[in-house]
Coordinates of C-alpha atoms in Angstrom, one line a residue:
M13 CA 33.5 92.0 83.7
T14 CA 37.1 92.3 84.9
D15 CA 37.5 95.0 87.6
I16 CA 40.5 97.0 86.5
T17 CA 41.0 98.2 90.1
N18 CA 42.7 94.8 90.6
Y19 CA 45.3 95.8 88.0
K20 CA 46.9 98.6 90.0
N21 CA 49.8 96.5 91.2
I22 CA 50.3 95.0 87.7
L23 CA 50.5 98.4 86.1
T24 CA 52.8 99.8 88.7
D25 CA 55.1 96.8 88.3
L26 CA 55.1 97.1 84.5
I27 CA 56.0 100.8 84.7
K28 CA 58.9 100.0 87.0
L29 CA 60.1 97.2 84.7
Y30 CA 60.1 99.3 81.5
R31 CA 60.5 102.9 82.5
D32 CA 64.2 103.0 81.9
R33 CA 63.8 102.1 78.2
V34 CA 61.9 105.3 77.3
D35 CA 61.5 108.9 78.4
F36 CA 57.9 108.5 79.3
L37 CA 55.5 105.6 79.7
A38 CA 51.7 105.5 80.3
I39 CA 49.3 102.6 80.6
R40 CA 45.6 103.4 80.6
L41 CA 42.9 100.7 81.2
E42 CA 39.2 101.3 80.7
T43 CA 35.9 99.6 81.3
S44 CA 32.6 101.0 80.0
E45 CA 28.9 100.2 80.0
G46 CA 26.5 102.0 77.7
T47 CA 23.1 102.2 76.0
N48 CA 22.3 103.4 72.5
I49 CA 18.7 104.0 71.3
M50 CA 17.8 105.6 67.9
L51 CA 14.2 106.1 66.8
R52 CA 13.5 107.5 63.3
G53 CA 9.8 108.1 62.6
D54 CA 8.0 104.9 63.7
K55 CA 11.1 102.7 63.3
I56 CA 13.7 101.6 65.8
E57 CA 17.1 101.9 64.2
T58 CA 19.2 101.1 67.2
L59 CA 18.4 99.5 70.6
S60 CA 21.5 98.1 72.3
E61 CA 23.4 97.8 75.5
G62 CA 27.1 97.1 75.5
I63 CA 30.0 96.4 77.8
S64 CA 33.6 96.9 76.7
K65 CA 37.1 96.7 78.2
G66 CA 40.4 97.5 76.9
G67 CA 43.5 99.7 77.2
Q68 CA 46.2 101.6 75.6
V69 CA 50.0 102.1 76.1
R70 CA 51.8 105.3 75.2
A71 CA 55.6 105.5 75.1
C72 CA 57.8 108.4 74.2
Y73 CA 61.5 108.2 73.3
K74 CA 63.6 111.2 72.0
G75 CA 60.3 112.9 71.0
G76 CA 58.9 110.0 69.1
W77 CA 55.7 108.3 70.2
G78 CA 54.6 104.7 70.2
F79 CA 51.0 103.7 70.8
A80 CA 49.2 100.4 71.2
A81 CA 45.5 99.8 71.9
F82 CA 44.2 96.4 72.9
N83 CA 41.1 94.5 74.2
E84 CA 42.7 91.6 75.9
L85 CA 44.2 92.6 79.2
S86 CA 46.2 89.4 79.2
T87 CA 48.4 90.8 76.4
L88 CA 49.3 93.9 78.4
S89 CA 53.1 93.1 78.6
Q90 CA 53.3 92.5 74.8
R91 CA 51.5 95.8 74.1
V92 CA 53.9 97.7 76.3
E93 CA 56.8 96.1 74.4
E94 CA 55.2 97.1 71.1
A95 CA 54.7 100.8 72.1
I96 CA 58.3 101.0 73.3
I97 CA 59.7 99.5 70.1
A98 CA 57.6 101.9 68.0
A99 CA 58.8 104.9 70.1
R100 CA 62.4 104.0 69.8
L101 CA 62.1 103.5 66.1
V102 CA 60.8 107.0 65.4
G103 CA 62.4 109.0 68.1
E104 CA 65.3 111.1 66.9
D105 CA 64.9 114.5 68.7
E106 CA 64.2 115.5 72.3
T107 CA 61.3 114.6 74.6
L108 CA 59.8 117.8 76.0
L109 CA 57.0 117.1 78.5
A110 CA 55.9 119.6 81.1
P111 CA 56.3 118.2 84.6
V112 CA 53.3 116.8 86.5
E113 CA 52.8 116.3 90.2
P114 CA 53.0 112.7 91.4
V115 CA 49.6 111.5 92.6
E116 CA 47.8 108.4 93.7
I117 CA 44.1 108.8 94.0
T118 CA 40.6 107.3 93.4
C119 CA 37.9 109.7 92.4
Q120 CA 34.4 109.6 90.9
L121 CA 32.3 112.4 89.5
P122 CA 29.4 112.7 91.9
F123 CA 25.8 111.8 90.9
T124 CA 23.0 114.1 92.0
G125 CA 20.5 111.8 90.3
T126 CA 20.3 108.1 89.3
D127 CA 23.1 106.1 87.8
P128 CA 21.9 105.2 84.2
R129 CA 23.0 101.6 84.8
L130 CA 20.2 101.3 87.3
V131 CA 17.5 102.3 84.8
P132 CA 16.1 99.4 82.8
L133 CA 16.5 99.4 79.0
A134 CA 12.7 99.3 78.6
Q135 CA 12.3 102.5 80.7
K136 CA 14.9 104.3 78.5
K137 CA 13.1 103.1 75.4
A138 CA 9.7 104.3 76.8
L139 CA 11.3 107.8 77.4
C140 CA 12.4 107.9 73.7
D141 CA 8.9 106.8 72.6
H142 CA 7.3 109.5 74.8
Y143 CA 9.4 112.3 73.2
N144 CA 9.0 110.9 69.7
N145 CA 5.2 110.9 70.1
I146 CA 5.4 114.6 71.1
L147 CA 7.4 115.5 68.0
R148 CA 5.0 113.5 65.7
Q149 CA 1.8 114.9 67.1
V150 CA 2.6 118.6 66.7
S151 CA 1.4 118.8 63.1
D152 CA 0.7 116.7 60.1
K153 CA 3.3 118.7 58.3
I154 CA 6.0 116.9 60.3
T155 CA 7.5 114.4 57.9
T156 CA 10.5 113.0 59.8
T157 CA 11.3 112.7 63.4
S158 CA 14.3 111.3 65.2
V159 CA 15.1 110.7 68.9
R160 CA 18.5 109.5 70.0
Y161 CA 19.4 108.4 73.5
G162 CA 22.9 107.5 74.7
D163 CA 24.6 106.8 78.0
S164 CA 28.1 105.7 78.9
T165 CA 29.6 104.9 82.2
Q166 CA 33.4 104.7 82.2
K167 CA 36.0 103.7 84.7
I168 CA 39.6 104.5 83.9
L169 CA 42.9 103.4 85.5
L170 CA 46.0 105.4 84.5
A171 CA 49.5 104.7 85.6
T172 CA 52.6 106.7 84.3
S173 CA 56.3 106.7 84.7
D174 CA 55.9 110.1 86.6
D175 CA 54.5 108.3 89.6
V176 CA 50.9 108.9 88.6
L177 CA 48.3 106.3 89.6
I178 CA 44.7 107.5 89.1
E179 CA 41.4 105.6 89.2
Q180 CA 38.6 107.8 87.9
S181 CA 35.0 107.1 86.9
W182 CA 32.0 109.0 85.5
A183 CA 28.7 108.6 83.6
D184 CA 27.7 110.7 80.6
L185 CA 24.2 110.9 79.2
E186 CA 22.8 112.6 76.0
M187 CA 19.6 112.9 74.1
R188 CA 19.1 114.5 70.6
F189 CA 15.7 115.4 69.1
S190 CA 14.9 116.4 65.6
A191 CA 11.7 117.2 63.6
T192 CA 11.5 118.1 59.9
A193 CA 8.5 119.8 58.5
R194 CA 7.6 120.1 54.8
N195 CA 5.2 122.3 52.8
G196 CA 5.6 121.8 49.1
E197 CA 9.2 122.6 48.3
T198 CA 9.9 124.3 51.6
V199 CA 11.6 122.1 54.3
Q200 CA 12.5 123.3 57.8
T201 CA 14.0 121.4 60.7
G202 CA 13.9 122.0 64.5
R203 CA 16.4 120.5 66.9
E204 CA 17.0 120.2 70.6
T205 CA 19.9 118.5 72.4
T206 CA 20.6 117.9 76.1
G207 CA 23.2 116.1 78.1
S208 CA 24.3 115.5 81.7
R209 CA 27.0 114.0 83.9
R210 CA 24.8 114.2 87.0
G211 CA 22.0 111.7 86.6
Y212 CA 19.3 110.1 84.5
E213 CA 16.6 112.5 85.8
D214 CA 18.2 115.4 83.9
L215 CA 16.8 113.9 80.7
T216 CA 13.3 113.3 81.9
Q217 CA 11.7 116.7 81.9
W218 CA 12.1 117.9 78.3
E219 CA 8.5 117.8 77.0
Q220 CA 8.3 121.5 76.5
Q221 CA 11.6 121.9 74.8
V222 CA 10.9 118.9 72.5
E223 CA 7.5 120.2 71.5
E224 CA 9.0 123.7 70.8
A225 CA 11.6 122.1 68.5
A226 CA 8.9 120.6 66.4
K227 CA 6.8 123.8 66.5
R228 CA 9.8 125.8 65.3
A229 CA 10.1 123.6 62.2
V230 CA 6.4 124.0 61.4
N231 CA 6.2 127.7 62.1
A232 CA 9.3 128.4 60.0
L233 CA 7.5 127.0 56.8
I234 CA 5.6 130.2 56.4
L235 CA 8.2 132.6 57.5
P236 CA 10.1 134.8 55.0
P237 CA 13.8 134.1 54.5
V238 CA 16.1 136.7 55.9
K239 CA 17.5 139.2 53.4
G240 CA 21.3 138.6 53.2
N241 CA 23.3 141.6 54.5
N242 CA 25.7 142.8 57.1
Y243 CA 23.8 143.4 60.3
T244 CA 24.2 144.2 63.9
V245 CA 23.1 141.0 65.6
V246 CA 22.1 140.0 69.1
I247 CA 22.7 136.3 69.8
D248 CA 21.4 134.4 72.8
P249 CA 23.6 132.5 75.3
V250 CA 23.2 129.2 73.4
L251 CA 24.7 130.7 70.2
T252 CA 27.3 132.4 72.3
G253 CA 28.4 129.1 73.8
L254 CA 28.5 127.5 70.3
F255 CA 30.5 130.5 69.0
V256 CA 33.1 130.5 71.8
H257 CA 33.6 126.7 71.5
E258 CA 33.7 126.3 67.7
A259 CA 35.1 129.6 66.5
F260 CA 37.6 130.5 69.3
G261 CA 38.1 127.4 71.4
H262 CA 39.7 125.2 68.7
L263 CA 42.2 128.0 67.9
S264 CA 43.2 127.9 71.6
E265 CA 44.2 124.3 71.4
A266 CA 48.0 124.4 71.5
D267 CA 48.6 121.3 69.2
M268 CA 47.0 123.4 66.4
L269 CA 49.5 126.1 67.2
Y270 CA 53.0 124.7 67.6
E271 CA 52.5 122.7 64.3
N272 CA 51.5 125.9 62.5
P273 CA 54.0 128.8 63.0
D274 CA 51.7 131.3 61.2
L275 CA 48.8 130.5 63.4
L276 CA 51.0 130.7 66.5
E277 CA 52.0 134.2 65.5
V278 CA 48.4 135.1 65.0
M279 CA 47.5 133.7 68.4
S280 CA 50.4 135.4 70.2
M281 CA 50.2 136.2 73.9
G282 CA 49.3 139.7 74.7
R283 CA 47.4 140.3 71.4
R284 CA 44.1 142.2 71.7
F285 CA 41.1 140.3 70.3
G286 CA 38.1 142.0 71.9
P287 CA 36.8 144.7 74.1
D288 CA 38.0 145.4 77.6
N289 CA 35.1 143.6 79.2
L290 CA 35.6 140.3 77.3
Q291 CA 36.7 137.4 79.4
I292 CA 36.9 133.8 78.0
F293 CA 37.7 130.7 80.0
D294 CA 38.1 126.9 79.6
G295 CA 38.4 124.3 82.3
A296 CA 37.3 121.0 83.7
A297 CA 37.5 122.2 87.3
P298 CA 34.0 123.7 87.5
Q299 CA 31.9 120.8 88.7
G300 CA 28.6 119.4 87.2
H301 CA 29.2 120.1 83.5
R302 CA 29.7 117.8 80.5
G303 CA 33.4 118.6 80.3
S304 CA 34.1 118.3 84.0
Y305 CA 36.6 115.8 85.5
F306 CA 39.3 115.6 88.2
Y307 CA 42.3 114.6 86.1
D308 CA 42.9 114.5 82.3
D309 CA 44.2 111.4 80.4
E310 CA 47.8 112.3 81.2
G311 CA 47.3 112.6 84.9
V312 CA 47.2 116.4 85.0
A313 CA 44.8 117.9 87.5
A314 CA 41.8 119.7 86.1
T315 CA 42.2 123.5 86.0
T316 CA 40.4 126.7 84.9
T317 CA 42.4 128.5 82.2
Q318 CA 41.7 132.1 81.3
L319 CA 42.2 132.4 77.6
I320 CA 41.2 136.1 77.1
E321 CA 41.4 138.6 79.9
N322 CA 40.0 142.1 79.3
G323 CA 40.0 141.4 75.6
V324 CA 43.7 140.3 75.5
L325 CA 45.0 136.8 74.8
V326 CA 46.6 135.4 78.0
G327 CA 46.3 131.6 77.8
R328 CA 45.9 128.5 75.7
L329 CA 45.0 124.9 76.2
H330 CA 47.7 122.3 76.6
S331 CA 48.8 118.7 76.8
R332 CA 52.1 118.0 78.6
E333 CA 53.9 117.9 75.2
T334 CA 52.5 121.1 73.9
A335 CA 53.2 122.8 77.2
G336 CA 56.7 121.5 77.1
K337 CA 57.4 122.6 73.6
L338 CA 56.0 126.1 74.2
E339 CA 57.5 126.4 77.6
E340 CA 54.2 126.9 79.3
K341 CA 52.3 125.1 82.1
P342 CA 50.0 122.1 81.3
T343 CA 46.3 122.9 81.7
G344 CA 44.8 119.4 82.0
N345 CA 43.3 119.4 78.5
A346 CA 44.7 116.1 77.2
R347 CA 41.7 113.9 76.5
C348 CA 40.8 110.8 74.6
L349 CA 37.4 109.6 73.6
N350 CA 38.2 106.0 74.7
Y351 CA 41.1 103.6 74.8
H352 CA 41.2 103.3 71.0
Y353 CA 42.7 106.8 70.7
P354 CA 45.7 108.6 72.2
P355 CA 45.0 111.8 74.2
I356 CA 45.1 115.0 72.3
V357 CA 44.5 118.6 73.3
R358 CA 40.7 119.1 73.7
M359 CA 38.4 121.7 75.2
T360 CA 36.4 120.9 78.4
N361 CA 33.9 123.5 79.5
T362 CA 34.4 126.8 77.5
W363 CA 32.6 130.0 78.3
I364 CA 32.4 133.8 78.0
E365 CA 32.0 135.4 81.3
R366 CA 28.7 137.2 82.1
G367 CA 28.7 141.0 81.3
K368 CA 26.9 143.9 82.9
T369 CA 24.5 145.1 80.1
P370 CA 20.8 144.3 80.8
V371 CA 19.6 142.1 78.0
E372 CA 16.9 144.5 76.9
D373 CA 19.5 147.2 76.4
L374 CA 21.4 145.1 73.9
F375 CA 18.7 146.0 71.3
V376 CA 18.7 149.8 71.9
D377 CA 19.6 152.0 68.9
I378 CA 19.7 149.1 66.4
K379 CA 17.8 150.5 63.4
E380 CA 17.8 147.2 61.5
G381 CA 19.4 144.1 62.8
V382 CA 18.8 140.4 63.6
Y383 CA 18.1 138.6 66.9
A384 CA 19.2 134.9 66.6
K385 CA 18.6 132.1 69.1
N386 CA 19.5 128.4 69.4
W387 CA 21.4 126.6 66.8
L388 CA 20.8 124.1 64.0
G389 CA 24.4 123.5 63.0
G390 CA 27.7 125.1 62.2
M391 CA 31.2 124.6 60.9
T392 CA 34.6 126.3 61.2
N393 CA 37.6 126.4 59.0
G394 CA 40.5 128.0 60.7
E395 CA 39.6 131.6 61.4
M396 CA 36.3 131.4 59.5
F397 CA 32.9 130.2 60.9
T398 CA 29.4 129.7 59.7
F399 CA 26.5 128.9 62.1
S400 CA 22.8 128.3 61.5
A401 CA 20.3 129.8 64.0
G402 CA 17.4 127.7 65.3
E403 CA 15.1 130.7 65.2
A404 CA 15.5 134.4 64.5
W405 CA 13.7 137.8 64.3
M406 CA 14.4 141.1 62.7
I407 CA 15.3 144.0 65.0
R408 CA 13.7 147.3 63.9
D409 CA 14.2 150.6 65.7
G410 CA 15.5 148.9 68.8
K411 CA 12.6 146.4 69.1
I412 CA 12.3 142.7 68.2
S413 CA 10.1 142.6 65.1
E414 CA 8.9 139.9 62.6
P415 CA 10.4 136.4 62.7
V416 CA 12.5 135.2 59.7
R417 CA 14.0 131.9 58.7
D418 CA 17.2 130.5 57.0
V419 CA 19.5 132.7 59.2
T420 CA 23.1 131.8 59.0
L421 CA 25.8 133.9 60.7
S422 CA 29.3 133.8 59.2
G423 CA 32.6 135.7 59.5
N424 CA 36.1 135.8 60.7
V425 CA 36.4 135.0 64.4
F426 CA 39.0 137.7 65.2
K427 CA 37.0 140.4 63.5
T428 CA 33.8 139.2 65.2
L429 CA 35.4 139.2 68.7
A430 CA 36.6 142.8 68.0
N431 CA 33.1 143.7 66.9
I432 CA 31.4 142.8 70.2
E433 CA 29.7 145.9 71.3
A434 CA 28.0 144.8 74.5
I435 CA 27.9 141.7 76.8
G436 CA 24.6 140.8 78.5
D437 CA 24.1 140.2 82.2
D438 CA 22.5 136.8 81.6
F439 CA 24.2 133.5 81.4
Y440 CA 23.4 129.9 80.3
W441 CA 25.3 126.6 80.4
D442 CA 24.6 124.5 77.3
E443 CA 25.3 120.8 78.1
S444 CA 24.5 119.5 74.6
G445 CA 28.0 119.5 73.2
G446 CA 29.7 116.5 71.6
C447 CA 33.0 117.8 70.1
G448 CA 34.9 116.2 67.2
K449 CA 38.6 116.5 66.4
G450 CA 41.3 114.2 65.1
G451 CA 38.8 111.4 64.4
Q452 CA 37.5 111.4 68.0
S453 CA 33.9 112.6 67.7
G454 CA 31.3 112.9 70.4
L455 CA 33.6 113.9 73.2
P456 CA 31.4 115.5 75.9
V457 CA 32.0 119.2 76.4
G458 CA 30.1 122.1 78.0
C459 CA 29.9 125.6 76.8
G460 CA 28.2 128.8 78.0
G461 CA 27.9 132.5 78.0
P462 CA 25.7 135.5 78.0
S463 CA 23.8 137.2 75.2
L464 CA 26.1 139.3 72.9
R465 CA 25.6 142.3 70.6
I466 CA 27.9 142.2 67.7
K467 CA 28.2 144.6 64.8
E468 CA 28.8 143.9 61.1
V469 CA 28.0 140.2 61.0
M470 CA 27.3 138.6 57.7
V471 CA 23.7 137.1 57.8
G472 CA 22.2 135.0 55.1
G473 CA 23.8 134.8 51.7
E474 CA 25.9 137.5 50.0
A475 CA 25.9 141.0 51.3
T476 CA 23.7 143.4 49.3
E477 CA 25.3 146.5 47.8

């Protein structure tokens, strides 16, 4: 496979040749190697290894963007021409890009374990079989199981007309497990997901979690469904991470804001959204997580951005264009899934900071409430969210009581943030995230947080009178 490192001089020369025809020019080359395995029941649906190479050119002229993606590196000059022509056709305003520091660097996210490219396909398949057998052997009520394994090792070479020349590489791994149990008309599913950018070994010690996922599905068959109502809820760190990513993180992405004046007004700096002890961050700078890297896909150095400080909105996530249009600093959040797509504003690692309330104290004085852990799924629509808990219990008189099933949590994100009553002193990083936006699904992200106590959350169906 062509080593794109050898293209540094070619990219630099092309940038010099064409930079005067546009306001901004970026060329990004990429090579990737990956494995995909999908088992469903006793069938192998996917078993593949692949290698790909390609690139993209982005050009901006008078605020108009041209984009060209390609597989043949020999056509690079033609693709640059195409992107420039497209940009000059549509540009009719002003190019506003926040400045970036010139840089020339080679960097690789460090491994603490084994590079997945060094692990034979048969060994990866055996790992999937091992976990699939665990799922299937839990109970004869298990009707469907699935195990998915994926790894991808990418090397990226980025050159821009702002004197940026970056070579960056990393590996990303992920496994997803699912077991569905059935008893008559009742169907329940248990799921577990994990991922890593540190090494293959991070996926090899999940027997207990995989077994527990199947057991959750079986055990939930005989549980009573929760009675729909507004409750005070306590959620565990996994649900907190999902909540801060899905419900709040997407609203912090500035491309959603400058295109929507009403939402920009709602997300105005200095507005209070939560209690004084609420701190929310996003950033790729913390090392070792799924959303970590050194530079984003526009050559901006990774940062840590505080979004909410002491309950007040103080930051948002930017590309160079959104930062330029809103007259703010870029945050290093312009990311693309691969060379087929242009970079857009995306989260990296998003978290709520640890609080000071002992976890056991979160339950005190709750006469009737719900304790929810893990997640099955979720969706957001603007300010509104709905999440399904993986397992849940009623809280009665300050104590965790009987387990219940079919627990969904829904509400308005701003009201929910304002209704946070206490923040636990625990914390957990969930590395299972694959985020979707703008047709780019499966982008690795991390999310985390502590347990939270939140009042007046809609649980289950309609609220009872």
